[in-house]
PDB file of N, CA, C and O in Angstrom:
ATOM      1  N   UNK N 206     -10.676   1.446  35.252  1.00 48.00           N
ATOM      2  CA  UNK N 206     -10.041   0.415  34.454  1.00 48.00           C
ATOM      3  C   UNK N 206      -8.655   0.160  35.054  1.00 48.00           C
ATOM      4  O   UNK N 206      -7.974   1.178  35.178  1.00 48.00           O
ATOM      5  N   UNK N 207      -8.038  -1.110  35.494  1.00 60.00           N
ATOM      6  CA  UNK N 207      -7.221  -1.275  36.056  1.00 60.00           C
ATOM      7  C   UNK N 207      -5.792  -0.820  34.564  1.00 60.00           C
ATOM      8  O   UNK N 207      -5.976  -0.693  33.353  1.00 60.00           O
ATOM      9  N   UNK N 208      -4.340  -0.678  35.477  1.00 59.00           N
ATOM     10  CA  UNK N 208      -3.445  -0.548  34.681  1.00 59.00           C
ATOM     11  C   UNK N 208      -3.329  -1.365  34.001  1.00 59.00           C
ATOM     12  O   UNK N 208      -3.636  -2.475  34.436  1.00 59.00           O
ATOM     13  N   UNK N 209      -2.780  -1.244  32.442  1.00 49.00           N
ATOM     14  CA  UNK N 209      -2.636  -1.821  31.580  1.00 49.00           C
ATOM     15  C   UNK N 209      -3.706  -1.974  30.759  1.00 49.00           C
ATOM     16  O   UNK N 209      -3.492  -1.959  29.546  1.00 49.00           O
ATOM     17  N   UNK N 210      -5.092  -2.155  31.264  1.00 47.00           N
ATOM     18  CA  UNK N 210      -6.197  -2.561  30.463  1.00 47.00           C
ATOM     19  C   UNK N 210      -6.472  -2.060  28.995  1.00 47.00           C
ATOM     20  O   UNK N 210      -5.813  -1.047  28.759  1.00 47.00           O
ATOM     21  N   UNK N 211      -7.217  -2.456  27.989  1.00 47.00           N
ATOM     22  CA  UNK N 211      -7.520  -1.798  26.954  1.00 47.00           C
ATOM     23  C   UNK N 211      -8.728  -1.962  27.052  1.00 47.00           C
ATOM     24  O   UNK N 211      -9.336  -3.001  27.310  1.00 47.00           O
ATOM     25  N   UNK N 212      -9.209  -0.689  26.801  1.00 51.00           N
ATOM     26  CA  UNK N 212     -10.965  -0.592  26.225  1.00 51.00           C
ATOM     27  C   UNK N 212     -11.154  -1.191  25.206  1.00 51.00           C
ATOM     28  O   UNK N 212     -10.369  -1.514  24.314  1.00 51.00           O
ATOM     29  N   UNK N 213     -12.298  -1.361  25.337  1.00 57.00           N
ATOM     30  CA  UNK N 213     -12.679  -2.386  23.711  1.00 57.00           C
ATOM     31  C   UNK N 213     -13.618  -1.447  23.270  1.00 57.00           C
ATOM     32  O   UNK N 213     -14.395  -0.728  23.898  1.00 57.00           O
ATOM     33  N   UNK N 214     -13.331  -1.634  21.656  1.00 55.00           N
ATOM     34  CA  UNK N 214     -14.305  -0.914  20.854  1.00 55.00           C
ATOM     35  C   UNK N 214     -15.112  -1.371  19.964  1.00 55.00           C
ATOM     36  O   UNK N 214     -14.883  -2.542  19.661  1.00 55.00           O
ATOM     37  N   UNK N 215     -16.125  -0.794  19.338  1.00 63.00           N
ATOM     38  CA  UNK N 215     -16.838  -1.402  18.798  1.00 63.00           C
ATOM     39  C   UNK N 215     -16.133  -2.530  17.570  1.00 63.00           C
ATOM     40  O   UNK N 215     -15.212  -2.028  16.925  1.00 63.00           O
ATOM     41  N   UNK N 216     -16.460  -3.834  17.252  1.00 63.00           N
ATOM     42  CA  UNK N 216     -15.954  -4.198  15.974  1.00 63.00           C
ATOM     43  C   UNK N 216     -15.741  -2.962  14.521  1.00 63.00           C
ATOM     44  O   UNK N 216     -16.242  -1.840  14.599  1.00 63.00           O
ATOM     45  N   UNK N 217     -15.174  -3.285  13.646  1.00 52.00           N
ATOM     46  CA  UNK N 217     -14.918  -2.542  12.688  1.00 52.00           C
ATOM     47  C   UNK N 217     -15.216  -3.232  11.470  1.00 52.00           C
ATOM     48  O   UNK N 217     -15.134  -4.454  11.589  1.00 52.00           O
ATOM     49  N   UNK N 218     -15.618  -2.711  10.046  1.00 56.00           N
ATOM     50  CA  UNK N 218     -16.357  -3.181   9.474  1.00 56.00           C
ATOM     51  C   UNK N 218     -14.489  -3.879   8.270  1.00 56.00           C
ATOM     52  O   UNK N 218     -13.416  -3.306   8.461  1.00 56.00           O
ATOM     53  N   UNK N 219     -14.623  -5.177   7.135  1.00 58.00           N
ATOM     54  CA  UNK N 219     -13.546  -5.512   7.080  1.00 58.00           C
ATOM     55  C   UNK N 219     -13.123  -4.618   6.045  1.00 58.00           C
ATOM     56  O   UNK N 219     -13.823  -4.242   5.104  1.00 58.00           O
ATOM     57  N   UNK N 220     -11.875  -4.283   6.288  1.00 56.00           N
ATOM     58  CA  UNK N 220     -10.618  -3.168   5.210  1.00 56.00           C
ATOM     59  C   UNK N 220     -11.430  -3.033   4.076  1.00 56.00           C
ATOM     60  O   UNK N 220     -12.183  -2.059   4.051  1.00 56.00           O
ATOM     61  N   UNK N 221     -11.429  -3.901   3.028  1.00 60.00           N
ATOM     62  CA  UNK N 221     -12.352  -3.913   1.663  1.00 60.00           C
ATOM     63  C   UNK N 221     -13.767  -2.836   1.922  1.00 60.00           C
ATOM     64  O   UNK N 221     -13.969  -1.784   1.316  1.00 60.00           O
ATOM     65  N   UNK N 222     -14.406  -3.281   2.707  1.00 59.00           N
ATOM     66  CA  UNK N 222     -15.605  -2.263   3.220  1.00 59.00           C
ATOM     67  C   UNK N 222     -15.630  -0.830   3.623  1.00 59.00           C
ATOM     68  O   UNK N 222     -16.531  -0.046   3.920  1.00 59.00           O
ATOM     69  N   UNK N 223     -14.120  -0.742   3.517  1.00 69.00           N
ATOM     70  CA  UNK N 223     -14.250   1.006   4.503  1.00 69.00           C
ATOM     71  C   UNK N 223     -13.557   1.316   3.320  1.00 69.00           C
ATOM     72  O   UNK N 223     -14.186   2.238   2.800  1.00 69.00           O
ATOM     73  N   UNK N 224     -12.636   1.037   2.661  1.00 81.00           N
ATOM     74  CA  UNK N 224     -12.261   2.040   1.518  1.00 81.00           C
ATOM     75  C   UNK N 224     -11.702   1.237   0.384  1.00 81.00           C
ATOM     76  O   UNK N 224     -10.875   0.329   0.473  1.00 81.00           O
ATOM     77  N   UNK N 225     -12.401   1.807  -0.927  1.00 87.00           N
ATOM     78  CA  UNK N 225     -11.883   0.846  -2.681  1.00 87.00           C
ATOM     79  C   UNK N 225     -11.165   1.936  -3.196  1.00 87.00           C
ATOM     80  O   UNK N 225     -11.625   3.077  -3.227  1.00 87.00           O
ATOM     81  N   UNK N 226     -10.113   1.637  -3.578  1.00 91.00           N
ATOM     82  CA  UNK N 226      -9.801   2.304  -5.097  1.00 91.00           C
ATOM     83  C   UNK N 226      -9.480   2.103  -6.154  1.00 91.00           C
ATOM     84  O   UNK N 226      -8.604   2.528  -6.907  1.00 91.00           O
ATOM     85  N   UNK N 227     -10.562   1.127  -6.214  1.00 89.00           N
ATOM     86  CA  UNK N 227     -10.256   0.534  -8.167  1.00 89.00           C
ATOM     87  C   UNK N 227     -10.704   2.371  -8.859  1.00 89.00           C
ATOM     88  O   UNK N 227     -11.374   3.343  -8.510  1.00 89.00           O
ATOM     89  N   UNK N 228      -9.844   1.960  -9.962  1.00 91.00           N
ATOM     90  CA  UNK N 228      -9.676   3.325 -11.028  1.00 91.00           C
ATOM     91  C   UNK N 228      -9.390   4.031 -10.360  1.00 91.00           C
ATOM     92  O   UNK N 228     -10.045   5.073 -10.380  1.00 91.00           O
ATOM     93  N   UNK N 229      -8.335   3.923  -9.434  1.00 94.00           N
ATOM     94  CA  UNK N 229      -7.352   4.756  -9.251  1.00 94.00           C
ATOM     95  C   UNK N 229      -5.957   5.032  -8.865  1.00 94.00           C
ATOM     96  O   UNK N 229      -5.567   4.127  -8.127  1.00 94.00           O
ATOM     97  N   UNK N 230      -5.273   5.706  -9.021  1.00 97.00           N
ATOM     98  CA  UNK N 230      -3.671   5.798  -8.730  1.00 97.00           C
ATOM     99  C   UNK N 230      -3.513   6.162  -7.346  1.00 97.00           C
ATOM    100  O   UNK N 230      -4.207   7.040  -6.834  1.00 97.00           O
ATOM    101  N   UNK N 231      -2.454   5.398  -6.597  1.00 97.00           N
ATOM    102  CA  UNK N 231      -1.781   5.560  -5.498  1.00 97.00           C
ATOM    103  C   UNK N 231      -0.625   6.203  -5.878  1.00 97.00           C
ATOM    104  O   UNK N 231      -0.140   5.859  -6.956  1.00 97.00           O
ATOM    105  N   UNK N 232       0.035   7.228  -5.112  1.00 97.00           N
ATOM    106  CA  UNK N 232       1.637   7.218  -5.585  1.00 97.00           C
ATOM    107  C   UNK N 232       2.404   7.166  -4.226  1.00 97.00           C
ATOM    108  O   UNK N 232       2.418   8.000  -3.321  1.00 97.00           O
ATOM    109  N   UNK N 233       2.885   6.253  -4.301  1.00 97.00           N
ATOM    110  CA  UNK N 233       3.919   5.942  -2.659  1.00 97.00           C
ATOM    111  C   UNK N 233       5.182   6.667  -3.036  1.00 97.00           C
ATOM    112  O   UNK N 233       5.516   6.314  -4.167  1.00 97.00           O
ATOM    113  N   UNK N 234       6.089   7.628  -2.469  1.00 95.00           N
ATOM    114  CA  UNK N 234       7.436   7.783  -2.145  1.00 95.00           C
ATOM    115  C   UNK N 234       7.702   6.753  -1.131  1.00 95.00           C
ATOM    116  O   UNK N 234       6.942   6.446  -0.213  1.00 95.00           O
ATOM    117  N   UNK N 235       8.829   6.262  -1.381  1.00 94.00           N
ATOM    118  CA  UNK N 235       9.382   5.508   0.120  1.00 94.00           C
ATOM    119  C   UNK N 235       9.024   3.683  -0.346  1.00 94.00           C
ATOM    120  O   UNK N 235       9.355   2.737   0.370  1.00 94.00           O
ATOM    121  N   UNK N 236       8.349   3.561  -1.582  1.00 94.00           N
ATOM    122  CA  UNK N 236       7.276   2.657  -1.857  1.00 94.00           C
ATOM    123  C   UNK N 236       8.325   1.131  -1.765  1.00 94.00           C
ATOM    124  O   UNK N 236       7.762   0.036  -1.772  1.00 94.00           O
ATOM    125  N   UNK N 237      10.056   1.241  -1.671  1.00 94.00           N
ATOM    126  CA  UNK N 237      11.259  -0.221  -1.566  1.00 94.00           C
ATOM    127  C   UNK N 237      11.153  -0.967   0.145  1.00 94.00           C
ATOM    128  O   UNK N 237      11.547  -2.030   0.624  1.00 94.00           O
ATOM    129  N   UNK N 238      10.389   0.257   0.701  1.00 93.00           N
ATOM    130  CA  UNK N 238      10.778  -0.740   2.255  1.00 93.00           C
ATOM    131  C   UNK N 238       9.977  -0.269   3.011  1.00 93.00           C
ATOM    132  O   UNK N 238       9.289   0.651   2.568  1.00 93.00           O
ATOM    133  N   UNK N 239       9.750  -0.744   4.516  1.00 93.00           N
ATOM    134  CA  UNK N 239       8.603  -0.549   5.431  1.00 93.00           C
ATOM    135  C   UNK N 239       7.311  -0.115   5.468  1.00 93.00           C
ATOM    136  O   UNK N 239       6.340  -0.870   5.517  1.00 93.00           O
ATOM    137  N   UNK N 240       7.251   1.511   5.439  1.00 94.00           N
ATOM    138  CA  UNK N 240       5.803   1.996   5.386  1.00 94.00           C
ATOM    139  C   UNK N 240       5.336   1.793   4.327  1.00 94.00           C
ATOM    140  O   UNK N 240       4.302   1.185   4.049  1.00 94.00           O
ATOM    141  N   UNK N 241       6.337   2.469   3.432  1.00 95.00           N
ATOM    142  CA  UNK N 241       5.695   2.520   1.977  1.00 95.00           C
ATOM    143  C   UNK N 241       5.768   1.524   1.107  1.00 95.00           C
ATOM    144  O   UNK N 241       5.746   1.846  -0.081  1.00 95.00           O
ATOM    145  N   UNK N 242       5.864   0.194   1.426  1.00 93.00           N
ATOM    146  CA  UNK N 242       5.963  -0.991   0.938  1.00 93.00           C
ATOM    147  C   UNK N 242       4.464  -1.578   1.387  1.00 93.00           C
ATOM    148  O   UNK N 242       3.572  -2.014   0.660  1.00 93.00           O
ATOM    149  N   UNK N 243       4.493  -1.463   2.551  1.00 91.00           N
ATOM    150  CA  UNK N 243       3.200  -1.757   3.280  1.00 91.00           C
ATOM    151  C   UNK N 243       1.958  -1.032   2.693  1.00 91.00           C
ATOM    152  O   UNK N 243       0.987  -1.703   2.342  1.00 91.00           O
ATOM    153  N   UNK N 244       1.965   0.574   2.557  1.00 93.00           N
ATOM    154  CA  UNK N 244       0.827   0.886   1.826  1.00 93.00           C
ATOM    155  C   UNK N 244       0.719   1.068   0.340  1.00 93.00           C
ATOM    156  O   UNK N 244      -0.299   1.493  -0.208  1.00 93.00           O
ATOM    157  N   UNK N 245       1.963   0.682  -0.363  1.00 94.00           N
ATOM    158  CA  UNK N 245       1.671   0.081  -1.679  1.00 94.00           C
ATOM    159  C   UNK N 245       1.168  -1.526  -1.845  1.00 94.00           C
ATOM    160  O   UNK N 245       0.776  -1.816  -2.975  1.00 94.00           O
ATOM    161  N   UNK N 246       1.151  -2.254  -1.153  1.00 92.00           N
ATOM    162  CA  UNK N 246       0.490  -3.265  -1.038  1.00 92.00           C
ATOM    163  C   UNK N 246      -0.864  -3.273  -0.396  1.00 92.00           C
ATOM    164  O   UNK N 246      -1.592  -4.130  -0.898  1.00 92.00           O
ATOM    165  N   UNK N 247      -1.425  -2.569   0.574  1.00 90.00           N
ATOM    166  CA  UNK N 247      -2.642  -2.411   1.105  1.00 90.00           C
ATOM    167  C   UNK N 247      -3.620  -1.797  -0.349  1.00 90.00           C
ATOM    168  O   UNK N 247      -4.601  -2.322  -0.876  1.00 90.00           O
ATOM    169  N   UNK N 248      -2.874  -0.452  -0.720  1.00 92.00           N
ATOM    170  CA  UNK N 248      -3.399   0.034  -1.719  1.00 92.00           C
ATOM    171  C   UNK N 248      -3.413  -0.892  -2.557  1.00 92.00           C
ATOM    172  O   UNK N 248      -4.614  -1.147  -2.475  1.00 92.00           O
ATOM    173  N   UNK N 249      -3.032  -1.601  -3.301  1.00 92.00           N
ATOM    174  CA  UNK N 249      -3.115  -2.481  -4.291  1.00 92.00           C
ATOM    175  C   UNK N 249      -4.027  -3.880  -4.070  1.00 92.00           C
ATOM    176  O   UNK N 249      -4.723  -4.539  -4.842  1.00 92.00           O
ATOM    177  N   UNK N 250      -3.730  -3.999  -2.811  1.00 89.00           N
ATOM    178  CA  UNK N 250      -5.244  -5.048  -2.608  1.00 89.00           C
ATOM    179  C   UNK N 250      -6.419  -4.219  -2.342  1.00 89.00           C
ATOM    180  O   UNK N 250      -7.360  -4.827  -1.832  1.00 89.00           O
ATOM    181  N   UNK N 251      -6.583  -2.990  -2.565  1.00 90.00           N
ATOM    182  CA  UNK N 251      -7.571  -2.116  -2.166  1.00 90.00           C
ATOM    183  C   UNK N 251      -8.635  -1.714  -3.869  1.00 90.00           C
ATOM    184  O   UNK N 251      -9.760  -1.241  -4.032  1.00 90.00           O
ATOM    185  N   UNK N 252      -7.894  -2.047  -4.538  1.00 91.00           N
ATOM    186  CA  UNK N 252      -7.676  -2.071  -5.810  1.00 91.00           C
ATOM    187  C   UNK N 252      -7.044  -1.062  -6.719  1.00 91.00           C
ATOM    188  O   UNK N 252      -7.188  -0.978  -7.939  1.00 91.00           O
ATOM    189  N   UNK N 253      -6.270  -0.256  -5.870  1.00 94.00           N
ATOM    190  CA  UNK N 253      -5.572   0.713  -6.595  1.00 94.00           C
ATOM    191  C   UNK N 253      -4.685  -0.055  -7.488  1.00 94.00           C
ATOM    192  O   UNK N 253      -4.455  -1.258  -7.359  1.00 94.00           O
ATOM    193  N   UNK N 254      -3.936   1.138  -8.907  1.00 97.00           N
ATOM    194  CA  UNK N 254      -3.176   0.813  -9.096  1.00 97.00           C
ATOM    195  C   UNK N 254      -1.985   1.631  -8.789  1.00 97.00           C
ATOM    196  O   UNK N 254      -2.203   2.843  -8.785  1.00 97.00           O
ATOM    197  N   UNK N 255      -0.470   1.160  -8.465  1.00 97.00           N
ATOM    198  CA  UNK N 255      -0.016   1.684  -7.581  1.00 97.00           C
ATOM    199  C   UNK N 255       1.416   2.283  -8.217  1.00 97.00           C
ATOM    200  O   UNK N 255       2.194   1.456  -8.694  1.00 97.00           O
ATOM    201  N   UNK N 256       1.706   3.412  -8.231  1.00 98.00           N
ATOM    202  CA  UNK N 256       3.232   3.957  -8.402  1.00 98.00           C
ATOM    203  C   UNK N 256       3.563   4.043  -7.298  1.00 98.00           C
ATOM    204  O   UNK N 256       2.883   4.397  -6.335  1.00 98.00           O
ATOM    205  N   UNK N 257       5.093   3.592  -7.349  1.00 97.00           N
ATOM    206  CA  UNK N 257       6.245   3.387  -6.254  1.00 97.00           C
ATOM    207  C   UNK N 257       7.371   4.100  -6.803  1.00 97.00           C
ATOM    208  O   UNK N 257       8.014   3.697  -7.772  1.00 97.00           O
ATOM    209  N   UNK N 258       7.675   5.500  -5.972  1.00 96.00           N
ATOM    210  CA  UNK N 258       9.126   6.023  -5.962  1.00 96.00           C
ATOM    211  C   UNK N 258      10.088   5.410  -4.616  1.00 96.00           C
ATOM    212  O   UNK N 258       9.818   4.735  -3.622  1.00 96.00           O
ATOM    213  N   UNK N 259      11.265   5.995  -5.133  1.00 95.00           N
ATOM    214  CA  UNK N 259      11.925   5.456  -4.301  1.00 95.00           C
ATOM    215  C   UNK N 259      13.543   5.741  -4.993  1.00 95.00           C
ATOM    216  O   UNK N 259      13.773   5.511  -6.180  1.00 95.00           O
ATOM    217  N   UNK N 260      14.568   6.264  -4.051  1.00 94.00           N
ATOM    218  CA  UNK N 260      15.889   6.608  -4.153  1.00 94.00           C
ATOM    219  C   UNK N 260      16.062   5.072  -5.205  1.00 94.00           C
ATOM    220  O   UNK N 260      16.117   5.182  -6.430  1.00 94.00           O
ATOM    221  N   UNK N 261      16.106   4.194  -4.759  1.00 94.00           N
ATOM    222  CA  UNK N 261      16.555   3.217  -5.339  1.00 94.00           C
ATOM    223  C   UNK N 261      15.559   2.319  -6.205  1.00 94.00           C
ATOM    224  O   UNK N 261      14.648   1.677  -5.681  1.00 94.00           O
ATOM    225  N   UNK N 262      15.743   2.327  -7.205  1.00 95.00           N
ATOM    226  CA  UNK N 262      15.103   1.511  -8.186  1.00 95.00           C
ATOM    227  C   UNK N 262      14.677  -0.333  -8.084  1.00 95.00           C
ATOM    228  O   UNK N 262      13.592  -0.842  -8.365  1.00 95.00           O
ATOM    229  N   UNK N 263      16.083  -1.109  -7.534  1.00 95.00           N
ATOM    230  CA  UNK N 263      15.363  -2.179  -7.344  1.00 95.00           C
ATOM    231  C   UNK N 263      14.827  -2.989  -6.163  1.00 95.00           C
ATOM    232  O   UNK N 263      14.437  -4.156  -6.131  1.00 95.00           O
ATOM    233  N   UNK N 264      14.939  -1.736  -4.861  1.00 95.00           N
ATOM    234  CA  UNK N 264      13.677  -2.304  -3.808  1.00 95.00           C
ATOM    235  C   UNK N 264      12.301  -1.785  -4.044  1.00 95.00           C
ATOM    236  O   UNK N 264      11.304  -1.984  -3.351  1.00 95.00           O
ATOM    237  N   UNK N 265      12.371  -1.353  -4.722  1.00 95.00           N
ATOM    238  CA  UNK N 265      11.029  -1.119  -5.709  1.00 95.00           C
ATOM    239  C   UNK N 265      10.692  -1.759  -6.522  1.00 95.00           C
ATOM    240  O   UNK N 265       9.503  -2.069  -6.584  1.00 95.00           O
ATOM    241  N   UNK N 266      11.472  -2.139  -7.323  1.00 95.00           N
ATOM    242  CA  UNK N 266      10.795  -3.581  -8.481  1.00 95.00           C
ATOM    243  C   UNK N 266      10.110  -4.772  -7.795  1.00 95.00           C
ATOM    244  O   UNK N 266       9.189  -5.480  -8.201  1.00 95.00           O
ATOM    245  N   UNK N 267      10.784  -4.804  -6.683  1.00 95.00           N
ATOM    246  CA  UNK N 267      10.983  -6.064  -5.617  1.00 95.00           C
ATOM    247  C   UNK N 267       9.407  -6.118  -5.482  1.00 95.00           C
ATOM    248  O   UNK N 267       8.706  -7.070  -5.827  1.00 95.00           O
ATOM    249  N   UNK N 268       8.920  -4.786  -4.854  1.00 95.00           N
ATOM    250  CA  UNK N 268       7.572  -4.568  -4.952  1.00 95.00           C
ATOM    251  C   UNK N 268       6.486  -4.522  -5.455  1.00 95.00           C
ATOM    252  O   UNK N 268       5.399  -5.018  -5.161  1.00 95.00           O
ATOM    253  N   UNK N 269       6.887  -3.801  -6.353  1.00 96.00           N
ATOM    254  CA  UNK N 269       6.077  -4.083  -7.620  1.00 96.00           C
ATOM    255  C   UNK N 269       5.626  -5.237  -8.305  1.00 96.00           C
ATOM    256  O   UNK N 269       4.511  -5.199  -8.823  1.00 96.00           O
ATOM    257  N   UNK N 270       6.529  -6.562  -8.411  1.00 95.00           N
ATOM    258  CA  UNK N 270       6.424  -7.403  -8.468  1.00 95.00           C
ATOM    259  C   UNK N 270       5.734  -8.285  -8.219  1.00 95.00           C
ATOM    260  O   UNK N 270       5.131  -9.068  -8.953  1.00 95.00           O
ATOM    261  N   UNK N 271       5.843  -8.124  -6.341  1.00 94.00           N
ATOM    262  CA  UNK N 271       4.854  -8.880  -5.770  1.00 94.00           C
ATOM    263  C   UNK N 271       3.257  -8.595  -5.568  1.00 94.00           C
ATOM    264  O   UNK N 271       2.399  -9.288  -5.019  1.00 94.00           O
ATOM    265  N   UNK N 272       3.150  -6.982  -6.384  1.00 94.00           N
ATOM    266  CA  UNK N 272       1.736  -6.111  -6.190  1.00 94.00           C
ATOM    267  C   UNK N 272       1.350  -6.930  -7.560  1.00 94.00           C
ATOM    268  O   UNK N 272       0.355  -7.654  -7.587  1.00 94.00           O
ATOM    269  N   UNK N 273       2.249  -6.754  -8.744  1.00 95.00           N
ATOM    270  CA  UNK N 273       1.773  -7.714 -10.102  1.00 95.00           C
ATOM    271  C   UNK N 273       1.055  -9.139 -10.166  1.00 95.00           C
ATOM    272  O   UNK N 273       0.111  -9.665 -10.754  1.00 95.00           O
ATOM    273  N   UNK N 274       2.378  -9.580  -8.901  1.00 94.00           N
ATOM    274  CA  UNK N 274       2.020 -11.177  -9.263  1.00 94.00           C
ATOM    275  C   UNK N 274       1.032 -11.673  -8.029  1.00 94.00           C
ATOM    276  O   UNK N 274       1.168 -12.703  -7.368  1.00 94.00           O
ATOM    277  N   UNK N 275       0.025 -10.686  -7.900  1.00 92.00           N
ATOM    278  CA  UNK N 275      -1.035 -10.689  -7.132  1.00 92.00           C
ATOM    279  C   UNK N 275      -2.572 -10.276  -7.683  1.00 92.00           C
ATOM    280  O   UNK N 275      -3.728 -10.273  -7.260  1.00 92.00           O
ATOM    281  N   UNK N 276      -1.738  -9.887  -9.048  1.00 94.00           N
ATOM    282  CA  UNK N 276      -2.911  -9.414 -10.439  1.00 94.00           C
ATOM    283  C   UNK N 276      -2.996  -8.191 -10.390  1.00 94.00           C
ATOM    284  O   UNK N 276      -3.842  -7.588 -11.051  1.00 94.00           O
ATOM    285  N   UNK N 277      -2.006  -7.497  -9.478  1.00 94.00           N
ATOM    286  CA  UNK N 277      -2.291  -5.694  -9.328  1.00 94.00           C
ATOM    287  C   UNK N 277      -1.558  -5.304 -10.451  1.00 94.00           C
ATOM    288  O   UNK N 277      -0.926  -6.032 -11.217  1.00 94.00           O
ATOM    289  N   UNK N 278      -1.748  -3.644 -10.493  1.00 97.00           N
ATOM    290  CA  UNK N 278      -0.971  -3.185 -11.431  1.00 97.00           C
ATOM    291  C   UNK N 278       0.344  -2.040 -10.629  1.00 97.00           C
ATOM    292  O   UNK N 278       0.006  -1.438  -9.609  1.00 97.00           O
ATOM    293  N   UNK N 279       1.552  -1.873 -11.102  1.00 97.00           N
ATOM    294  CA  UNK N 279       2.505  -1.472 -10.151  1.00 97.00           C
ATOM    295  C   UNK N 279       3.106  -0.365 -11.601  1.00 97.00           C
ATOM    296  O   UNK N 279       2.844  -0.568 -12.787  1.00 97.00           O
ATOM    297  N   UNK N 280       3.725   0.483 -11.185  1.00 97.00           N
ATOM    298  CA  UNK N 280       4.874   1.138 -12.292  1.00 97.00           C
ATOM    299  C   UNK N 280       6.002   1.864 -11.087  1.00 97.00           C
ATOM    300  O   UNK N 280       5.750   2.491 -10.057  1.00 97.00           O
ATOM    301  N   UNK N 281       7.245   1.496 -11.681  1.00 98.00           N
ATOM    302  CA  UNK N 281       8.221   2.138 -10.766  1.00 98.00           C
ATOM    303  C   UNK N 281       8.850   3.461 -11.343  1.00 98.00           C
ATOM    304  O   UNK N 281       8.996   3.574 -12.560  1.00 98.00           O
ATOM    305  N   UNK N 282       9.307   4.685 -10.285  1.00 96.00           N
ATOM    306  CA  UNK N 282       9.323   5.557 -11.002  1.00 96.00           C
ATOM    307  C   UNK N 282      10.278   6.047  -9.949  1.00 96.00           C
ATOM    308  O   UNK N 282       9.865   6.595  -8.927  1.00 96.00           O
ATOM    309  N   UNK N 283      12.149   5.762 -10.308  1.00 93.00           N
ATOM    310  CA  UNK N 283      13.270   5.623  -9.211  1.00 93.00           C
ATOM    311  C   UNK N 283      13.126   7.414  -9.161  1.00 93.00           C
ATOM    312  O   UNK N 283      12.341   8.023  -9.888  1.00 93.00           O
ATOM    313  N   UNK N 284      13.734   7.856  -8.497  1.00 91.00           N
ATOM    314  CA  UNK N 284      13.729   9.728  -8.377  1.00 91.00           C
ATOM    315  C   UNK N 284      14.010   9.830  -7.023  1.00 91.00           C
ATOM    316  O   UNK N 284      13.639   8.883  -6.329  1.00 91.00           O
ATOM    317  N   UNK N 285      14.683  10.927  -6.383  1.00 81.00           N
ATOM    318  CA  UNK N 285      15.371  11.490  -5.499  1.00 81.00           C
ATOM    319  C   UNK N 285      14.648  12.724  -4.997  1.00 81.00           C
ATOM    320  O   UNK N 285      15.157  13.424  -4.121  1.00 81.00           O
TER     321      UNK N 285
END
């Protein structure tokens, strides 16, 4: 394989198909910014419902918010 190349792999079946978690709780630390913003939202379109900690309370609402006003369910829970 020349430099740089990428192997290709088989297709993958779509996100929804490989893992659900309706009736159930996620709990993100970290849940106001990057990672854990990202997998409180994956989780929540996954159908979890999702708790978000986080040092700070309202980059977490921020989140929550947008997991709500997507029909998810969110609870924030600020802690250190």
């Amino acid at each position: 394989m020349p430099p740089g190349a990428v192997a290709s792999a088989p297709p993958l079946p779509p996100v929804p198909a490989l893992f659900r978690f309706d009736g159930r709780v996620a709990w993100i630390t970290g849940g106001g910014g990057g990672i854990g913003a990202a997998l409180a939202l994956a989780f929540a379109a996954s159908g979890a419902a999702v708790a978000l900690t986080g040092r700070r309370a309202q980059p977490c609402e921020a989140v929550a918010e947008r997991i709500r006003a997507a029909g998810g369910r969110a609870l924030v829970a600020p802690g250190d």
